[in-house]
Amino acid sequence: MALYGAAAAVLRELERGRGGVKSLVYNSGFPHVRQLYALVSETLRYSPVLEKLLDGAALLQAEKKLPPQLAKVLVYDLLFGKGLKCGGRWKALARRHRARLQAELARLKVQHRVSRNEDLLAPAASPAASQVPRYVRVNTLKTCVDDVVDFFKRQGYSYLGKAASVEELRALSGKKFLLDLHLPELLVFPPQTDFHDNVLYTSGHIILQDKASCLPAFLLSPAPGSHVIDACAAPGNKTSHLAAILQNKGQIFAFDVDTKRLATMNTMLMRAGVTAFQLAQQDFLTVDPTDPKYRKVTHILLDPSCSGSGMVTRLPQEEAAPSAERLRALAGFQRKALSHALSFPALQRLVYSTCSLHQEENEAVVEAVLRDHGSAFRLVNTFPSWPCRGLAAFPGAKSCLRASPATTLTQGFFVAVLERHRDRDAASSSVPAAAENPQSTEGTEPGAAPKKRKRKKQKVKE
Ligand code: SAM
């Protein structure tokens, strides 16, 4: 049962837009991640077929206590997988319906004029998705880029130096890797490279994080010693990136509502050597901005739940468009959370990000909130050389960043940087002077990186 239950839980989290398949599987706590990943991936691949079978056999009506995600996993394994090797009472339940389900499958094949199960499947995910490289963020709390480069060289990889263009990243193949052209601590390997079992990953020296998902902390870039809120933090990749930028100096207040994701996050932060953080299971909307505890909070990273429609390396079923009602609900929460974040009295700089492609969750949220807070905050024209900009939903929306497999070779993503109107000399962030000119529509180039800081090094043993 453990395997089927874990797979059903991953499917449920996916539907709620709480991450991609890989991250949810690896953060599930299930001991046999490969087995779980295979089952979840295959169930997703067959999902449209499974839905038809469940409908046709009226399984969910007959078994009211059977959660739909678990039903999909069981029926997948029964008809297309290994034939329910485990599963206890659920196995018995599914087997009771086997004849009916097999009859439905036969009917479906006749209807589609196919003889093989695979021929019932829709065409594969977009080719762009399979071209997204494997990005590896070097965790500078534990090591440095040079040591990690040496490590991979010793493992037989050839290091090609710093990439000059996205095309170079696209051309990567075999055992070769590059330093990213935009982010200073990001290494780039060919797509499908898997480092989940690599000692650098299991010891927290590297973080497997898509390039687009590294943008929020990089662009927030609080100076060491700052107090920072990570409002919707789990499973914590961006929190650990923030901690690395802060060099563990200062304080990160991280919130999330999901107990399981927080537990995973705690383990991940420990593994990554993050010390300066307080983790709370709390709805960010209920965090009191006037609490003296937060009086020094100058930076907020807000990466709220979203439709996840930009996560293109997910499988086809996950790309299904969210309903208008779900989008409205998500955008409502995102607007409230952004407004709430802007009410922290000492806030200077905020990054709002989503892995959604929908304007409703992105430019529209920023526009609506700036309508109320525009006298205090402005949208910063950040990272002008970044090729993919916000949709022209309102004047100035091009100051926002977008990311996509086609343009930036990343997951689909959206980032907006807001800054309090202020005297620039009073800035406490290390980025603005180098990264952008908030008042200019042209902006200035980041010089790709925040100020060089001394990094604590720790040699990595193979
Ligand atoms: N920033 C995370 C990272 O990089 O690992 C990913 C965050 S994920 C997109 C959104 C998170 O928001 C989920 O973990 C979800 O549980 C959390 N969440 C949803 N509603 C929330 C709320 N009202 N307050 C705090 N967290 C919330």
Coordinates of C-alpha atoms and ligand atoms in Angstrom, one line a residue:
M1 CA 0.0 0.0 0.0
A2 CA 2.8 2.4 0.8
L3 CA 3.8 2.7 -2.9
Y4 CA 0.3 3.3 -4.2
G5 CA -0.5 5.7 -1.3
A6 CA 2.7 7.6 -2.0
A7 CA 2.0 7.8 -5.7
A8 CA -1.6 9.0 -5.1
A9 CA -0.3 11.7 -2.7
V10 CA 2.1 12.9 -5.4
L11 CA -0.7 13.1 -7.9
R12 CA -2.9 15.0 -5.5
E13 CA -0.1 17.6 -4.8
L14 CA 0.4 18.0 -8.6
E15 CA -3.2 18.8 -9.1
R16 CA -2.9 21.4 -6.4
G17 CA 0.0 23.0 -8.3
R18 CA 2.5 22.3 -5.5
G19 CA 5.5 21.3 -7.5
G20 CA 6.7 19.2 -10.4
V21 CA 6.8 15.4 -10.5
K22 CA 10.5 15.1 -9.7
S23 CA 10.5 17.5 -6.8
L24 CA 7.3 16.0 -5.3
V25 CA 8.6 12.4 -5.7
Y26 CA 12.1 13.3 -4.2
N27 CA 10.5 15.2 -1.4
S28 CA 7.9 12.6 -0.6
G29 CA 10.0 10.7 1.9
F30 CA 9.2 7.5 0.1
P31 CA 12.3 5.3 0.3
H32 CA 12.3 3.9 -3.3
V33 CA 12.2 7.1 -5.3
R34 CA 12.9 5.5 -8.7
Q35 CA 10.0 3.0 -8.3
L36 CA 7.7 5.9 -7.2
Y37 CA 8.8 8.1 -10.0
A38 CA 8.2 5.4 -12.6
L39 CA 4.7 4.7 -11.2
V40 CA 3.7 8.3 -11.0
S41 CA 5.1 9.1 -14.5
E42 CA 3.4 6.1 -16.1
T43 CA 0.1 6.8 -14.3
L44 CA 0.2 10.4 -15.6
R45 CA 1.1 9.2 -19.1
Y46 CA -2.0 7.0 -19.1
S47 CA -4.1 9.5 -17.2
P48 CA -6.6 10.4 -20.0
V49 CA -7.1 6.7 -20.7
L50 CA -7.5 5.9 -17.0
E51 CA -10.1 8.6 -16.6
K52 CA -12.1 7.1 -19.5
L53 CA -11.8 3.6 -17.9
L54 CA -12.8 4.9 -14.4
D55 CA -15.8 6.6 -15.9
G56 CA -16.8 3.7 -18.1
A57 CA -16.6 1.2 -15.2
A58 CA -18.2 3.7 -12.8
L59 CA -15.5 2.7 -10.3
L60 CA -15.6 5.8 -8.2
Q61 CA -19.4 5.7 -7.9
A62 CA -19.2 2.1 -6.8
E63 CA -16.3 2.7 -4.3
K64 CA -17.1 6.0 -2.7
K65 CA -14.2 5.8 -0.2
L66 CA -11.6 5.3 -3.0
P67 CA -9.8 8.6 -3.7
P68 CA -9.7 9.3 -7.5
Q69 CA -5.9 9.6 -7.5
L70 CA -5.5 6.3 -5.8
A71 CA -8.0 4.8 -8.2
K72 CA -5.9 5.9 -11.1
V73 CA -2.7 4.5 -9.7
L74 CA -4.4 1.1 -8.9
V75 CA -6.1 0.8 -12.3
Y76 CA -2.8 1.8 -14.1
D77 CA -0.9 -0.9 -12.3
L78 CA -3.7 -3.5 -12.7
L79 CA -4.1 -3.0 -16.5
F80 CA -0.9 -1.5 -17.8
G81 CA 1.7 -2.0 -15.1
K82 CA 3.0 -4.8 -12.9
G83 CA -0.5 -6.2 -12.1
L84 CA -0.9 -5.0 -8.5
K85 CA 2.0 -6.8 -6.7
C86 CA 1.2 -5.1 -3.4
G87 CA -1.7 -3.0 -2.1
G88 CA -3.6 -5.0 0.6
R89 CA -7.3 -4.1 0.8
W90 CA -7.0 -1.7 -2.2
K91 CA -5.6 -4.5 -4.3
A92 CA -8.6 -6.7 -3.4
L93 CA -10.9 -3.8 -4.2
A94 CA -9.4 -3.1 -7.6
R95 CA -9.4 -6.8 -8.5
R96 CA -13.1 -7.0 -7.8
H97 CA -13.6 -4.6 -10.6
R98 CA -11.0 -6.2 -12.9
A99 CA -13.4 -7.8 -15.4
R100 CA -15.4 -4.6 -15.8
L101 CA -12.2 -2.5 -16.3
Q102 CA -10.8 -5.0 -18.8
A103 CA -14.1 -4.9 -20.8
E104 CA -13.9 -1.1 -20.8
L105 CA -10.3 -1.2 -22.0
A106 CA -11.3 -3.6 -24.9
R107 CA -14.2 -1.3 -25.8
L108 CA -11.9 1.7 -25.9
K109 CA -9.5 0.0 -28.2
V110 CA -12.2 -1.0 -30.6
Q111 CA -13.5 2.6 -30.5
H112 CA -10.0 3.9 -31.3
R113 CA -9.3 1.1 -33.8
V114 CA -6.1 0.2 -32.1
S115 CA -4.7 -3.1 -30.8
R116 CA -2.0 -2.1 -28.5
N117 CA -2.4 -0.2 -25.2
E118 CA 0.3 2.4 -26.1
D119 CA -1.7 3.4 -29.2
L120 CA -4.4 4.8 -26.9
L121 CA -1.9 7.4 -25.7
A122 CA -1.8 11.0 -26.9
P123 CA 1.3 12.4 -28.6
A124 CA 4.2 13.0 -26.2
A125 CA 4.9 16.3 -24.4
S126 CA 6.3 19.2 -26.5
P127 CA 9.8 18.7 -27.8
A128 CA 10.9 22.0 -26.2
A129 CA 10.4 20.4 -22.8
S130 CA 13.0 17.7 -23.4
Q131 CA 15.5 20.3 -24.4
V132 CA 15.6 22.0 -20.9
P133 CA 19.1 21.3 -19.5
R134 CA 19.9 20.0 -16.1
Y135 CA 20.7 23.0 -14.0
V136 CA 22.9 22.5 -10.9
R137 CA 23.1 25.3 -8.3
V138 CA 26.3 25.3 -6.3
N139 CA 25.5 25.7 -2.7
T140 CA 28.0 28.3 -1.6
L141 CA 27.2 27.6 2.1
K142 CA 29.1 24.4 1.7
T143 CA 31.4 24.7 -1.3
C144 CA 32.3 26.9 -4.2
V145 CA 32.0 26.7 -8.0
D146 CA 35.7 25.8 -8.6
D147 CA 35.6 22.8 -6.2
V148 CA 32.4 21.5 -7.8
V149 CA 33.8 21.9 -11.3
D150 CA 36.9 20.0 -10.2
F151 CA 34.7 17.3 -8.7
F152 CA 32.7 16.8 -12.0
K153 CA 36.0 16.8 -14.0
R154 CA 37.3 14.0 -11.8
Q155 CA 34.0 12.2 -12.6
G156 CA 34.8 12.3 -16.3
Y157 CA 32.9 15.4 -17.4
S158 CA 34.5 18.0 -19.6
Y159 CA 34.2 21.6 -18.4
L160 CA 33.6 24.1 -21.3
G161 CA 33.8 27.3 -19.2
K162 CA 31.3 30.1 -19.1
A163 CA 28.6 29.9 -21.8
A164 CA 28.3 32.9 -24.1
S165 CA 24.8 32.3 -25.3
V166 CA 21.7 30.2 -24.7
E167 CA 22.5 28.5 -28.0
E168 CA 25.6 27.1 -26.3
L169 CA 23.5 25.6 -23.5
R170 CA 21.2 24.2 -26.1
A171 CA 24.1 22.5 -27.9
L172 CA 25.3 20.6 -24.8
S173 CA 25.5 16.9 -25.1
G174 CA 27.3 13.9 -23.6
K175 CA 29.5 14.4 -20.6
K176 CA 30.1 18.1 -21.0
F177 CA 29.0 21.0 -18.8
L178 CA 29.1 24.8 -18.7
L179 CA 28.9 27.7 -16.3
D180 CA 25.6 29.6 -17.0
L181 CA 25.8 32.9 -18.8
H182 CA 23.4 34.7 -16.4
L183 CA 23.7 33.2 -13.0
P184 CA 27.2 33.0 -11.4
E185 CA 26.8 29.8 -9.3
L186 CA 24.8 27.7 -11.8
L187 CA 26.3 24.8 -13.8
V188 CA 24.6 23.5 -16.8
F189 CA 24.5 19.9 -17.9
P190 CA 22.8 18.2 -20.9
P191 CA 19.0 17.4 -20.4
Q192 CA 18.2 14.2 -18.7
T193 CA 21.4 14.2 -16.6
D194 CA 20.4 12.7 -13.3
F195 CA 22.4 13.7 -10.2
H196 CA 19.8 12.6 -7.6
D197 CA 22.1 9.8 -6.4
N198 CA 25.3 11.9 -6.7
V199 CA 27.1 12.5 -3.4
L200 CA 27.2 16.2 -4.0
Y201 CA 23.4 16.3 -4.1
T202 CA 22.9 13.9 -1.2
S203 CA 25.3 15.9 0.9
G204 CA 23.7 19.3 0.1
H205 CA 26.7 20.7 -1.8
I206 CA 24.6 21.1 -5.0
I207 CA 20.9 21.9 -5.4
L208 CA 19.1 20.6 -8.4
Q209 CA 17.1 23.7 -9.3
D210 CA 15.8 25.0 -12.6
K211 CA 17.5 28.2 -13.8
A212 CA 14.2 30.1 -13.8
S213 CA 13.6 29.1 -10.2
C214 CA 17.0 30.6 -9.2
L215 CA 15.9 34.0 -10.5
P216 CA 13.8 35.1 -7.5
A217 CA 16.5 34.9 -4.8
F218 CA 19.2 36.2 -7.2
L219 CA 17.1 39.2 -8.1
L220 CA 16.0 39.9 -4.5
S221 CA 19.7 39.6 -3.4
P222 CA 19.5 40.8 0.2
A223 CA 22.8 41.9 1.7
P224 CA 24.2 39.6 4.3
G225 CA 22.7 40.5 7.7
S226 CA 19.3 41.4 6.2
H227 CA 16.0 40.2 7.6
V228 CA 14.0 38.4 4.9
I229 CA 10.6 36.8 4.7
D230 CA 10.0 33.8 2.4
A231 CA 6.2 33.9 2.4
C232 CA 5.3 30.6 0.7
A233 CA 8.5 28.7 1.2
A234 CA 8.2 24.9 1.0
P235 CA 9.9 22.8 -0.1
G236 CA 12.6 25.4 0.3
N237 CA 14.8 25.6 -2.8
K238 CA 14.5 29.4 -2.9
T239 CA 15.0 29.7 0.9
S240 CA 18.3 27.8 0.7
H241 CA 19.3 30.1 -2.2
L242 CA 18.5 33.1 -0.1
A243 CA 20.5 31.7 2.8
A244 CA 23.5 31.3 0.5
I245 CA 23.2 34.9 -0.7
L246 CA 22.9 36.0 2.9
Q247 CA 25.9 33.8 3.8
N248 CA 23.8 32.6 6.7
K249 CA 24.0 36.1 8.2
G250 CA 20.8 37.8 9.1
Q251 CA 17.4 36.1 9.5
I252 CA 15.0 34.3 7.2
F253 CA 11.4 33.9 8.4
A254 CA 9.9 31.2 6.2
F255 CA 6.2 30.3 6.2
D256 CA 4.1 27.6 4.6
V257 CA 0.8 26.0 5.4
D258 CA 1.7 22.5 4.4
T259 CA 3.1 20.3 7.2
K260 CA 4.5 17.6 5.0
R261 CA 6.3 20.0 2.7
L262 CA 7.6 21.9 5.8
A263 CA 9.1 18.7 7.2
T264 CA 10.8 18.0 3.9
M265 CA 12.0 21.6 3.8
N266 CA 13.5 21.3 7.3
T267 CA 15.5 18.3 6.2
M268 CA 16.6 20.0 3.0
L269 CA 17.7 23.1 4.8
M270 CA 19.7 21.1 7.3
R271 CA 21.3 19.2 4.5
A272 CA 22.2 22.5 2.8
G273 CA 23.8 23.9 5.9
V274 CA 21.2 26.7 6.3
T275 CA 21.3 28.0 9.9
A276 CA 19.8 31.5 9.9
F277 CA 16.1 30.7 9.5
Q278 CA 12.9 30.3 11.4
L279 CA 10.3 28.0 9.9
A280 CA 6.7 28.4 10.8
Q281 CA 3.6 26.5 9.8
Q282 CA 1.4 29.5 9.3
D283 CA -0.8 31.1 6.7
F284 CA 1.2 34.1 5.5
L285 CA -1.9 36.1 5.3
T286 CA -2.2 35.9 9.1
V287 CA 1.4 37.0 9.8
D288 CA 1.1 40.3 11.6
P289 CA 3.3 43.0 9.8
T290 CA 3.3 45.1 12.9
D291 CA 4.7 42.4 15.1
P292 CA 8.1 43.7 16.4
K293 CA 9.7 40.5 15.3
Y294 CA 9.4 41.6 11.7
R295 CA 10.3 45.2 12.2
K296 CA 13.6 44.8 10.4
V297 CA 12.2 42.8 7.5
T298 CA 13.5 44.7 4.4
H299 CA 13.1 41.9 1.8
I300 CA 10.3 39.5 0.9
L301 CA 10.2 36.7 -1.5
L302 CA 6.7 35.7 -2.5
D303 CA 6.4 32.6 -4.6
P304 CA 2.8 31.6 -3.9
S305 CA 0.8 28.5 -5.0
C306 CA 0.0 28.8 -8.7
S307 CA -1.4 26.8 -11.5
G308 CA 2.0 25.4 -12.4
S309 CA 1.2 25.8 -16.1
G310 CA 4.9 26.7 -16.8
M311 CA 6.2 23.4 -15.6
V312 CA 6.7 22.1 -19.1
T313 CA 8.8 19.1 -18.2
R314 CA 5.8 17.8 -16.4
L315 CA 3.9 15.2 -18.3
P316 CA 1.0 16.0 -20.7
Q317 CA -1.8 15.5 -18.3
E318 CA -0.4 18.1 -16.0
E319 CA -0.3 20.7 -18.7
A320 CA -4.1 20.6 -18.9
A321 CA -5.4 24.2 -18.6
P322 CA -6.7 25.1 -15.2
S323 CA -10.4 26.0 -15.1
A324 CA -11.4 29.6 -15.1
E325 CA -12.7 29.2 -11.6
R326 CA -9.4 27.8 -10.4
L327 CA -7.4 30.6 -12.0
R328 CA -9.7 33.1 -10.4
A329 CA -9.2 31.5 -7.0
L330 CA -5.4 31.4 -7.4
A331 CA -5.2 34.9 -8.6
G332 CA -7.4 36.1 -5.7
F333 CA -4.9 34.5 -3.2
Q334 CA -1.9 35.8 -5.1
R335 CA -3.2 39.4 -5.0
K336 CA -4.0 39.2 -1.3
A337 CA -0.6 37.7 -0.5
L338 CA 1.2 40.4 -2.6
S339 CA -0.8 43.2 -1.0
H340 CA -0.2 41.8 2.4
A341 CA 3.6 41.5 1.8
L342 CA 3.7 45.2 0.8
S343 CA 2.2 46.1 4.2
F344 CA 5.4 45.2 6.1
P345 CA 6.6 48.6 7.4
A346 CA 10.4 48.2 6.7
L347 CA 10.0 46.5 3.4
Q348 CA 12.4 47.8 0.7
R349 CA 12.3 45.2 -2.0
L350 CA 10.1 42.3 -3.0
V351 CA 10.2 39.6 -5.6
Y352 CA 6.9 38.1 -6.8
S353 CA 7.3 34.9 -8.8
T354 CA 5.2 32.0 -10.2
C355 CA 5.7 29.0 -12.4
S356 CA 2.6 29.9 -14.3
L357 CA 2.2 31.1 -17.8
H358 CA -1.2 32.7 -17.2
Q359 CA -1.4 36.5 -17.3
E360 CA -4.1 36.4 -14.6
E361 CA -1.6 35.0 -12.1
N362 CA 1.3 37.2 -13.3
E363 CA 1.1 40.7 -14.9
A364 CA -2.6 41.1 -13.8
V365 CA -1.7 40.4 -10.2
V366 CA 1.2 42.9 -10.2
E367 CA -1.0 45.5 -12.0
A368 CA -3.9 45.2 -9.6
V369 CA -1.7 45.4 -6.5
L370 CA 0.3 48.4 -7.8
R371 CA -3.0 50.2 -8.4
D372 CA -3.4 50.2 -4.6
H373 CA 0.3 50.4 -3.6
G374 CA 1.7 52.4 -6.5
S375 CA 2.4 55.5 -4.4
A376 CA 4.7 53.5 -2.1
F377 CA 6.2 50.9 -4.5
R378 CA 7.3 50.8 -8.1
L379 CA 8.0 48.0 -10.5
V380 CA 11.8 47.7 -11.1
N381 CA 13.0 47.2 -14.7
T382 CA 15.1 44.3 -13.7
F383 CA 17.7 42.4 -15.7
P384 CA 17.3 44.2 -19.0
S385 CA 19.4 41.8 -20.9
W386 CA 17.1 38.9 -20.0
P387 CA 15.5 38.1 -23.4
C388 CA 11.9 37.2 -22.3
R389 CA 9.8 40.1 -20.8
G390 CA 6.4 40.5 -19.2
L391 CA 3.4 40.5 -21.5
A392 CA 2.3 44.1 -22.5
A393 CA -0.7 43.9 -20.1
F394 CA -0.1 47.4 -18.8
P395 CA 2.4 50.2 -19.3
G396 CA 5.7 49.1 -17.8
A397 CA 4.8 45.4 -17.7
K398 CA 7.9 44.7 -19.8
S399 CA 9.9 45.4 -16.6
C400 CA 8.8 41.9 -15.5
L401 CA 10.6 38.8 -16.6
R402 CA 9.2 35.7 -18.2
A403 CA 11.0 32.5 -18.9
S404 CA 10.2 29.6 -21.2
P405 CA 11.9 26.5 -22.8
A406 CA 11.9 28.1 -26.2
T407 CA 13.4 31.5 -25.2
T408 CA 15.5 30.9 -22.1
L409 CA 15.8 27.1 -22.0
T410 CA 14.1 26.9 -18.7
Q411 CA 10.7 26.0 -17.2
G412 CA 8.0 28.6 -17.8
F413 CA 8.3 31.3 -15.1
F414 CA 7.3 34.8 -14.2
V415 CA 9.2 37.3 -11.9
A416 CA 8.4 40.8 -10.9
V417 CA 10.6 43.0 -8.7
L418 CA 9.0 45.7 -6.6
E419 CA 10.9 48.3 -4.7
R420 CA 9.8 51.0 -2.3
H421 CA 10.2 54.6 -3.6
R422 CA 13.2 55.8 -1.7
D423 CA 16.5 57.5 -1.8
R424 CA 18.8 55.0 -3.7
D425 CA 21.6 55.6 -1.3
A426 CA 19.6 54.1 1.5
A427 CA 19.3 50.8 -0.3
S428 CA 20.1 47.8 1.8
S429 CA 20.2 45.4 -1.1
S430 CA 23.4 44.6 -2.9
V431 CA 21.8 44.2 -6.3
P432 CA 20.1 47.5 -7.4
A433 CA 23.2 49.5 -8.1
A434 CA 24.6 46.8 -10.3
A435 CA 21.5 45.1 -11.5
E436 CA 19.0 47.7 -12.6
N437 CA 17.9 51.3 -12.5
P438 CA 14.4 51.2 -11.1
Q439 CA 13.4 54.5 -12.6
S440 CA 14.7 53.9 -16.1
T441 CA 12.7 52.1 -18.7
E442 CA 15.9 51.1 -20.2
G443 CA 17.5 49.7 -17.1
T444 CA 21.2 48.8 -16.8
E445 CA 22.9 45.5 -17.1
P446 CA 23.4 43.3 -14.0
G447 CA 27.0 42.7 -14.8
A448 CA 25.4 39.2 -14.2
A449 CA 26.1 39.0 -10.5
P450 CA 25.8 40.7 -7.2
K451 CA 28.9 41.9 -5.5
K452 CA 31.6 39.2 -5.2
R453 CA 31.5 37.8 -1.7
K454 CA 33.9 35.6 0.1
R455 CA 32.5 32.1 0.1
K456 CA 33.1 29.5 2.8
K457 CA 34.8 26.6 1.1
Q458 CA 34.6 23.0 2.1
K459 CA 36.4 20.4 0.1
V460 CA 34.2 17.7 -1.3
K461 CA 35.3 14.1 -1.2
E462 CA 34.3 11.8 -4.0
Ligands
SAM1 N1 9.1 28.8 -2.9 C1 9.1 27.3 -2.8 C2 10.4 26.7 -3.3 O1 11.1 27.4 -4.1 O2 10.8 25.6 -2.9 C3 7.9 26.8 -3.7 C4 6.6 27.4 -3.2 S1 5.2 26.6 -3.9 C5 5.1 27.3 -5.5 C6 3.9 27.4 -3.1 C7 3.8 27.1 -1.6 O3 2.9 28.0 -1.0 C8 3.3 25.7 -1.3 O4 4.2 25.0 -0.5 C9 2.0 25.9 -0.5 O5 1.9 25.0 0.6 C10 2.3 27.3 0.1 N2 1.1 28.1 0.5 C11 -0.1 28.1 -0.1 N3 -0.9 28.9 0.6 C12 -0.2 29.5 1.6 C13 -0.4 30.5 2.6 N4 -1.6 31.0 2.7 N5 0.6 30.8 3.4 C14 1.8 30.3 3.3 N6 2.1 29.3 2.4 C15 1.1 29.0 1.5

